[in-house]
């Protein structure tokens, strides 16, 4: 792990990115989607793995049980734009996926999403998480993952987060850009980490209705239990323990899985400044987040 240099961030078409997500750019942009592909889009740390796992189980749990025991989630649901050491390029993994539908993950802001997904009218599931918990989770993720820029320390990272100087750019622009896309593109299911934490069964029902599945109640209950934080944390196929660039001793990928952990990180002053800045940046009153449940 020591040999991998931490990347720097740079402005790329107006968004801060790192080379590990821009080096395969032309191939990613020309990705050929199929109408039944399902794209899972998020700003980093919004619960991508959680929702990916739910969707994977809904589709393939019974069709392909060996998949559950032997293929890590990041191979079942490739990360489209990744091109980093110790990773097969996400675009190549997506091209080679043998499943129907293909489940594909992206952190790209809406303006960078390969056109083919929209032209094919693919189903897109966008997962959003409140800014404060996203910032905390992203900070710890940067500490443990050497393909992320060094977050330095919490107050430095928080400032960078507010200024959009994090990989995949501004959280504010990301969540708002995807929210506004719903007006012109109806095949988006926009969901929230906090809702999933509050009532996983209800959110699974909504996902099923969006993707056109009607599994029996026992299956949905089994999945809701299987994807509880404690269960996914123990599951080597879900907890990223097989990924070489991550040091789980620094901070585990499955870290806390809570709504409101920001309260253990923000000082009173940081919280007040954050709220002030938030009001200026979040102009769309219809997009509302909960920072506690
Ligand atoms: P924390 O760092 O706050 O614990 P992503 O998959 O988008 O990278 O998001 C990772 C975040 O989702 C981490 O948040 C992780 O613990 C949390 N997470 C993953 N699986 C979860 C689950 N089953 N229940 C609750 N939170 C989960």
Tab-separated table of C-alpha atoms and ligand atoms in Angstrom:
chain	number	residue	atom	x	y	z
A	1	UNK	CA	0.000	0.000	0.000
A	2	UNK	CA	2.875	2.353	0.765
A	3	UNK	CA	4.009	2.340	-2.849
A	4	UNK	CA	0.763	3.898	-4.128
A	5	UNK	CA	1.110	7.654	-4.201
A	6	UNK	CA	-1.853	9.550	-2.775
A	7	UNK	CA	-3.436	11.422	-5.692
A	8	UNK	CA	-3.849	15.172	-5.781
A	9	UNK	CA	-7.094	16.768	-6.882
A	10	UNK	CA	-7.460	19.110	-9.810
A	11	UNK	CA	-10.282	20.890	-11.548
A	12	UNK	CA	-11.676	18.818	-14.358
A	13	UNK	CA	-14.444	20.411	-16.476
A	14	UNK	CA	-15.271	22.528	-13.421
A	15	UNK	CA	-15.353	19.691	-10.842
A	16	UNK	CA	-12.560	18.567	-8.512
A	17	UNK	CA	-11.473	15.052	-9.462
A	18	UNK	CA	-8.401	12.824	-9.123
A	19	UNK	CA	-6.580	10.908	-11.829
A	20	UNK	CA	-8.003	7.614	-10.592
A	21	UNK	CA	-11.403	8.662	-11.918
A	22	UNK	CA	-10.406	10.611	-15.015
A	23	UNK	CA	-7.711	8.487	-16.650
A	24	UNK	CA	-10.180	6.241	-18.458
A	25	UNK	CA	-12.426	9.172	-19.328
A	26	UNK	CA	-13.051	8.652	-23.059
A	27	UNK	CA	-13.832	4.971	-22.602
A	28	UNK	CA	-16.183	5.749	-19.729
A	29	UNK	CA	-17.937	8.469	-21.699
A	30	UNK	CA	-18.482	6.123	-24.640
A	31	UNK	CA	-19.843	3.325	-22.427
A	32	UNK	CA	-22.651	1.526	-24.241
A	33	UNK	CA	-25.569	1.065	-21.850
A	34	UNK	CA	-28.382	-1.418	-22.343
A	35	UNK	CA	-31.992	-0.432	-21.657
A	36	UNK	CA	-32.224	-2.817	-18.693
A	37	UNK	CA	-29.009	-1.619	-17.002
A	38	UNK	CA	-29.563	-0.159	-13.535
A	39	UNK	CA	-27.271	2.692	-12.535
A	40	UNK	CA	-26.684	3.364	-8.822
A	41	UNK	CA	-25.474	6.937	-8.529
A	42	UNK	CA	-24.292	8.649	-5.351
A	43	UNK	CA	-21.972	11.227	-3.931
A	44	UNK	CA	-19.293	9.172	-2.106
A	45	UNK	CA	-20.286	7.703	1.261
A	46	UNK	CA	-24.056	7.994	0.804
A	47	UNK	CA	-24.738	4.272	1.256
A	48	UNK	CA	-23.788	3.068	-2.232
A	49	UNK	CA	-22.651	-0.335	-0.977
A	50	UNK	CA	-25.775	-0.786	1.121
A	51	UNK	CA	-28.135	-0.085	-1.794
A	52	UNK	CA	-25.961	-2.060	-4.238
A	53	UNK	CA	-26.161	-5.045	-1.933
A	54	UNK	CA	-29.939	-4.781	-1.606
A	55	UNK	CA	-30.360	-4.607	-5.378
A	56	UNK	CA	-27.964	-7.463	-5.962
A	57	UNK	CA	-29.849	-9.670	-3.489
A	58	UNK	CA	-33.228	-8.706	-4.921
A	59	UNK	CA	-32.112	-9.757	-8.389
A	60	UNK	CA	-29.695	-12.619	-7.909
A	61	UNK	CA	-29.908	-14.105	-4.415
A	62	UNK	CA	-31.787	-17.208	-5.517
A	63	UNK	CA	-30.746	-17.295	-9.170
A	64	UNK	CA	-27.072	-17.492	-8.305
A	65	UNK	CA	-26.331	-18.390	-4.656
A	66	UNK	CA	-22.595	-18.993	-5.285
A	67	UNK	CA	-22.306	-15.331	-6.282
A	68	UNK	CA	-23.152	-14.400	-2.676
A	69	UNK	CA	-20.345	-16.498	-1.239
A	70	UNK	CA	-17.547	-15.794	-3.684
A	71	UNK	CA	-17.856	-12.485	-5.562
A	72	UNK	CA	-17.224	-9.232	-3.673
A	73	UNK	CA	-19.841	-6.539	-4.076
A	74	UNK	CA	-17.473	-4.222	-5.951
A	75	UNK	CA	-17.157	-6.874	-8.683
A	76	UNK	CA	-20.865	-7.665	-8.761
A	77	UNK	CA	-21.615	-3.958	-9.077
A	78	UNK	CA	-18.663	-2.375	-10.904
A	79	UNK	CA	-17.602	1.194	-10.206
A	80	UNK	CA	-17.805	2.555	-13.735
A	81	UNK	CA	-15.200	5.342	-13.730
A	82	UNK	CA	-12.507	3.796	-11.528
A	83	UNK	CA	-9.082	3.306	-13.057
A	84	UNK	CA	-6.727	2.803	-10.139
A	85	UNK	CA	-3.892	0.551	-8.916
A	86	UNK	CA	-5.003	-2.965	-7.893
A	87	UNK	CA	-8.393	-2.417	-9.578
A	88	UNK	CA	-9.615	-3.746	-12.899
A	89	UNK	CA	-10.985	-0.761	-14.774
A	90	UNK	CA	-14.639	-0.378	-13.806
A	91	UNK	CA	-15.698	0.148	-17.387
A	92	UNK	CA	-14.127	-3.168	-18.416
A	93	UNK	CA	-15.792	-4.979	-15.507
A	94	UNK	CA	-19.128	-3.455	-16.471
A	95	UNK	CA	-18.666	-4.512	-20.117
A	96	UNK	CA	-17.937	-8.068	-18.988
A	97	UNK	CA	-20.781	-8.412	-16.478
A	98	UNK	CA	-22.632	-11.628	-17.248
A	99	UNK	CA	-25.846	-10.639	-15.439
A	100	UNK	CA	-29.131	-9.255	-16.671
A	101	UNK	CA	-29.765	-6.654	-15.553
A	102	UNK	CA	-26.301	-5.225	-15.043
A	103	UNK	CA	-25.996	-3.227	-11.816
A	104	UNK	CA	-23.458	-0.426	-12.238
A	105	UNK	CA	-22.220	2.115	-9.686
A	106	UNK	CA	-21.083	5.673	-10.343
A	107	UNK	CA	-20.139	8.727	-8.284
A	108	UNK	CA	-20.228	11.038	-11.287
A	109	UNK	CA	-22.198	14.270	-11.044
A	110	UNK	CA	-25.127	14.305	-13.465
A	111	UNK	CA	-23.342	16.342	-16.155
A	112	UNK	CA	-20.617	13.650	-16.448
A	113	UNK	CA	-22.861	10.598	-16.727
A	114	UNK	CA	-22.294	8.759	-20.011
A	115	UNK	CA	-25.039	9.817	-22.417
A	116	UNK	CA	-25.908	6.247	-23.297
A	117	UNK	CA	-27.618	5.646	-19.910
A	118	UNK	CA	-29.978	8.531	-20.582
A	119	UNK	CA	-30.511	7.693	-24.260
A	120	UNK	CA	-31.426	4.119	-23.308
A	121	UNK	CA	-33.773	5.451	-20.611
A	122	UNK	CA	-32.053	3.249	-18.011
A	123	UNK	CA	-33.395	3.093	-14.483
A	124	UNK	CA	-31.240	5.203	-12.193
A	125	UNK	CA	-31.249	4.996	-8.403
A	126	UNK	CA	-29.713	8.027	-6.739
A	127	UNK	CA	-28.874	7.719	-3.025
A	128	UNK	CA	-28.274	10.912	-1.054
A	129	UNK	CA	-27.057	11.344	2.531
A	130	UNK	CA	-27.070	14.469	4.660
A	131	UNK	CA	-24.023	16.690	4.218
A	132	UNK	CA	-22.714	16.458	7.775
A	133	UNK	CA	-22.641	12.677	7.976
A	134	UNK	CA	-21.341	12.508	4.385
A	135	UNK	CA	-18.437	14.786	5.309
A	136	UNK	CA	-17.536	12.731	8.396
A	137	UNK	CA	-17.734	9.446	6.518
A	138	UNK	CA	-15.705	10.829	3.592
A	139	UNK	CA	-13.040	12.113	5.991
A	140	UNK	CA	-12.532	8.679	7.557
A	141	UNK	CA	-12.658	7.023	4.137
A	142	UNK	CA	-9.820	9.287	2.991
A	143	UNK	CA	-7.745	8.235	5.990
A	144	UNK	CA	-8.047	4.532	5.216
A	145	UNK	CA	-8.008	4.502	1.415
A	146	UNK	CA	-4.747	5.438	-0.266
A	147	UNK	CA	-6.348	6.108	-3.627
A	148	UNK	CA	-8.007	9.106	-1.981
A	149	UNK	CA	-6.147	12.380	-1.369
A	150	UNK	CA	-4.771	12.719	2.153
A	151	UNK	CA	-7.570	14.419	4.160
A	152	UNK	CA	-4.894	15.941	6.481
A	153	UNK	CA	-7.115	16.504	9.529
A	154	UNK	CA	-10.821	16.962	10.265
A	155	UNK	CA	-10.942	20.767	10.171
A	156	UNK	CA	-8.928	20.920	6.931
A	157	UNK	CA	-11.132	18.288	5.340
A	158	UNK	CA	-14.337	19.986	6.479
A	159	UNK	CA	-13.207	23.235	4.895
A	160	UNK	CA	-12.348	21.409	1.647
A	161	UNK	CA	-15.754	19.712	1.728
A	162	UNK	CA	-17.532	23.059	2.042
A	163	UNK	CA	-15.512	24.438	-0.858
A	164	UNK	CA	-16.159	21.390	-3.063
A	165	UNK	CA	-12.457	20.532	-3.050
A	166	UNK	CA	-13.036	16.806	-2.663
A	167	UNK	CA	-13.004	14.054	-5.277
A	168	UNK	CA	-16.260	14.228	-7.302
A	169	UNK	CA	-16.577	17.856	-6.351
A	170	UNK	CA	-19.147	19.738	-4.360
A	171	UNK	CA	-21.637	17.643	-2.369
A	172	UNK	CA	-24.102	20.558	-2.731
A	173	UNK	CA	-23.893	20.575	-6.532
A	174	UNK	CA	-23.991	16.789	-6.737
A	175	UNK	CA	-27.169	16.203	-4.719
A	176	UNK	CA	-28.882	19.221	-6.291
A	177	UNK	CA	-27.837	18.395	-9.859
A	178	UNK	CA	-29.304	14.900	-9.625
A	179	UNK	CA	-32.441	16.188	-7.848
A	180	UNK	CA	-33.110	18.675	-10.608
A	181	UNK	CA	-32.515	16.061	-13.303
A	182	UNK	CA	-35.711	14.343	-12.134
A	183	UNK	CA	-37.690	17.130	-13.818
A	184	UNK	CA	-36.505	16.185	-17.304
A	185	UNK	CA	-35.672	12.485	-16.755
A	186	UNK	CA	-38.381	10.538	-14.992
A	187	UNK	CA	-36.593	7.194	-14.631
A	188	UNK	CA	-34.741	8.283	-11.472
A	189	UNK	CA	-35.596	6.975	-8.019
A	190	UNK	CA	-34.071	9.502	-5.604
A	191	UNK	CA	-33.706	8.031	-2.127
A	192	UNK	CA	-32.096	8.990	1.180
A	193	UNK	CA	-29.702	7.142	3.500
A	194	UNK	CA	-31.676	8.421	6.490
A	195	UNK	CA	-34.921	6.881	5.190
A	196	UNK	CA	-33.176	3.578	4.598
A	197	UNK	CA	-31.830	3.640	8.151
A	198	UNK	CA	-35.244	4.532	9.540
A	199	UNK	CA	-37.236	1.840	7.743
A	200	UNK	CA	-35.275	-0.536	5.538
A	201	UNK	CA	-38.361	-2.627	4.706
A	202	UNK	CA	-40.291	0.387	3.414
A	203	UNK	CA	-37.358	1.490	1.248
A	204	UNK	CA	-36.943	-2.042	-0.145
A	205	UNK	CA	-40.643	-1.970	-1.093
A	206	UNK	CA	-40.128	1.310	-2.933
A	207	UNK	CA	-37.058	-0.017	-4.707
A	208	UNK	CA	-39.002	-3.103	-5.777
A	209	UNK	CA	-41.784	-1.033	-7.215
A	210	UNK	CA	-39.271	1.140	-9.112
A	211	UNK	CA	-37.419	-1.821	-10.605
A	212	UNK	CA	-40.583	-3.810	-11.298
A	213	UNK	CA	-40.005	-6.741	-8.930
A	214	UNK	CA	-42.572	-8.234	-6.559
A	215	UNK	CA	-40.728	-10.714	-4.362
A	216	UNK	CA	-42.565	-12.590	-1.610
A	217	UNK	CA	-42.641	-10.944	1.810
A	218	UNK	CA	-40.279	-13.588	3.291
A	219	UNK	CA	-37.616	-12.732	0.722
A	220	UNK	CA	-37.863	-9.024	1.449
A	221	UNK	CA	-37.622	-9.682	5.172
A	222	UNK	CA	-34.615	-11.945	4.664
A	223	UNK	CA	-32.901	-9.238	2.636
A	224	UNK	CA	-33.712	-6.519	5.175
A	225	UNK	CA	-32.077	-8.671	7.858
A	226	UNK	CA	-29.106	-9.628	5.680
A	227	UNK	CA	-28.252	-5.996	4.941
A	228	UNK	CA	-28.284	-4.814	8.549
A	229	UNK	CA	-25.057	-2.978	9.305
A	230	UNK	CA	-23.709	-5.650	11.687
A	231	UNK	CA	-24.328	-8.383	9.104
A	232	UNK	CA	-22.722	-6.534	6.211
A	233	UNK	CA	-19.780	-5.590	8.424
A	234	UNK	CA	-19.067	-9.289	9.041
A	235	UNK	CA	-19.556	-10.288	5.401
A	236	UNK	CA	-16.235	-10.424	3.521
A	237	UNK	CA	-18.092	-10.043	0.226
A	238	UNK	CA	-19.631	-6.759	1.402
A	239	UNK	CA	-17.106	-5.177	3.763
A	240	UNK	CA	-14.300	-4.384	1.278
A	241	UNK	CA	-11.787	-6.395	3.331
A	242	UNK	CA	-10.481	-7.914	0.091
A	243	UNK	CA	-9.500	-4.517	-1.345
A	244	UNK	CA	-5.750	-3.904	-1.230
A	245	UNK	CA	-5.754	-0.100	-1.179
A	246	UNK	CA	-7.772	0.129	2.048
A	247	UNK	CA	-6.381	-0.123	5.578
A	248	UNK	CA	-9.258	-1.136	7.815
A	249	UNK	CA	-7.052	-0.798	10.882
A	250	UNK	CA	-6.959	2.950	10.296
A	251	UNK	CA	-10.756	3.066	9.919
A	252	UNK	CA	-12.998	0.199	8.796
A	253	UNK	CA	-14.971	0.642	5.574
A	254	UNK	CA	-18.068	-0.418	7.535
A	255	UNK	CA	-17.340	2.237	10.116
A	256	UNK	CA	-20.464	3.180	12.130
A	257	UNK	CA	-23.445	3.133	9.793
A	258	UNK	CA	-25.343	5.730	11.820
A	259	UNK	CA	-27.383	8.848	11.189
A	260	UNK	CA	-26.029	11.691	13.330
A	261	UNK	CA	-22.443	10.576	13.936
A	262	UNK	CA	-21.492	14.110	12.804
A	263	UNK	CA	-22.311	15.211	16.362
A	264	UNK	CA	-19.197	13.366	17.521
A	265	UNK	CA	-17.006	15.331	15.101
A	266	UNK	CA	-18.299	18.880	14.598
A	267	UNK	CA	-17.404	21.461	17.216
A	268	UNK	CA	-20.130	23.958	18.095
A	269	UNK	CA	-18.355	26.617	16.006
A	270	UNK	CA	-17.887	24.273	13.041
A	271	UNK	CA	-21.566	23.390	13.189
A	272	UNK	CA	-22.704	27.020	13.212
A	273	UNK	CA	-20.423	27.953	10.339
A	274	UNK	CA	-21.510	24.898	8.394
A	275	UNK	CA	-25.211	25.726	8.826
A	276	UNK	CA	-24.630	29.334	7.698
A	277	UNK	CA	-22.746	28.219	4.615
A	278	UNK	CA	-25.330	25.462	3.911
A	279	UNK	CA	-28.145	28.020	3.709
A	280	UNK	CA	-26.227	29.957	1.074
A	281	UNK	CA	-25.393	26.916	-1.027
A	282	UNK	CA	-28.652	24.938	-0.900
A	283	UNK	CA	-31.016	27.111	-2.891
A	284	UNK	CA	-33.615	24.494	-3.843
A	285	UNK	CA	-36.215	24.411	-1.036
A	286	UNK	CA	-37.734	21.142	-2.290
A	287	UNK	CA	-34.580	19.148	-1.498
A	288	UNK	CA	-34.547	18.496	2.232
A	289	UNK	CA	-32.201	16.390	4.334
A	290	UNK	CA	-32.459	15.048	7.847
A	291	UNK	CA	-29.358	15.156	10.036
A	292	UNK	CA	-30.979	13.045	12.717
A	293	UNK	CA	-33.818	10.526	12.834
B	1	LIG	P1	-20.041	5.563	7.902
B	1	LIG	O1	-18.644	5.919	7.507
B	1	LIG	O2	-20.793	6.751	8.425
B	1	LIG	O3	-20.110	4.405	8.821
B	1	LIG	P2	-20.587	4.050	0.512
B	1	LIG	O4	-20.980	2.640	0.364
B	1	LIG	O5	-21.366	4.981	-0.339
B	1	LIG	O6	-19.111	4.231	0.412
B	1	LIG	O7	-21.018	4.507	1.997
B	1	LIG	C1	-20.342	4.024	3.123
B	1	LIG	C2	-21.112	4.453	4.340
B	1	LIG	O8	-22.326	3.690	4.409
B	1	LIG	C3	-20.348	4.168	5.630
B	1	LIG	O9	-20.817	5.126	6.569
B	1	LIG	C4	-20.847	2.766	5.949
B	1	LIG	O10	-20.640	2.364	7.280
B	1	LIG	C5	-22.326	2.953	5.627
B	1	LIG	N1	-23.005	1.668	5.423
B	1	LIG	C6	-22.644	0.651	4.627
B	1	LIG	N2	-23.486	-0.384	4.770
B	1	LIG	C7	-24.407	0.003	5.681
B	1	LIG	C8	-25.540	-0.645	6.275
B	1	LIG	N3	-25.866	-1.882	5.959
B	1	LIG	N4	-26.264	0.058	7.189
B	1	LIG	C9	-25.928	1.326	7.526
B	1	LIG	N5	-24.861	1.982	7.006
B	1	LIG	C10	-24.116	1.327	6.094
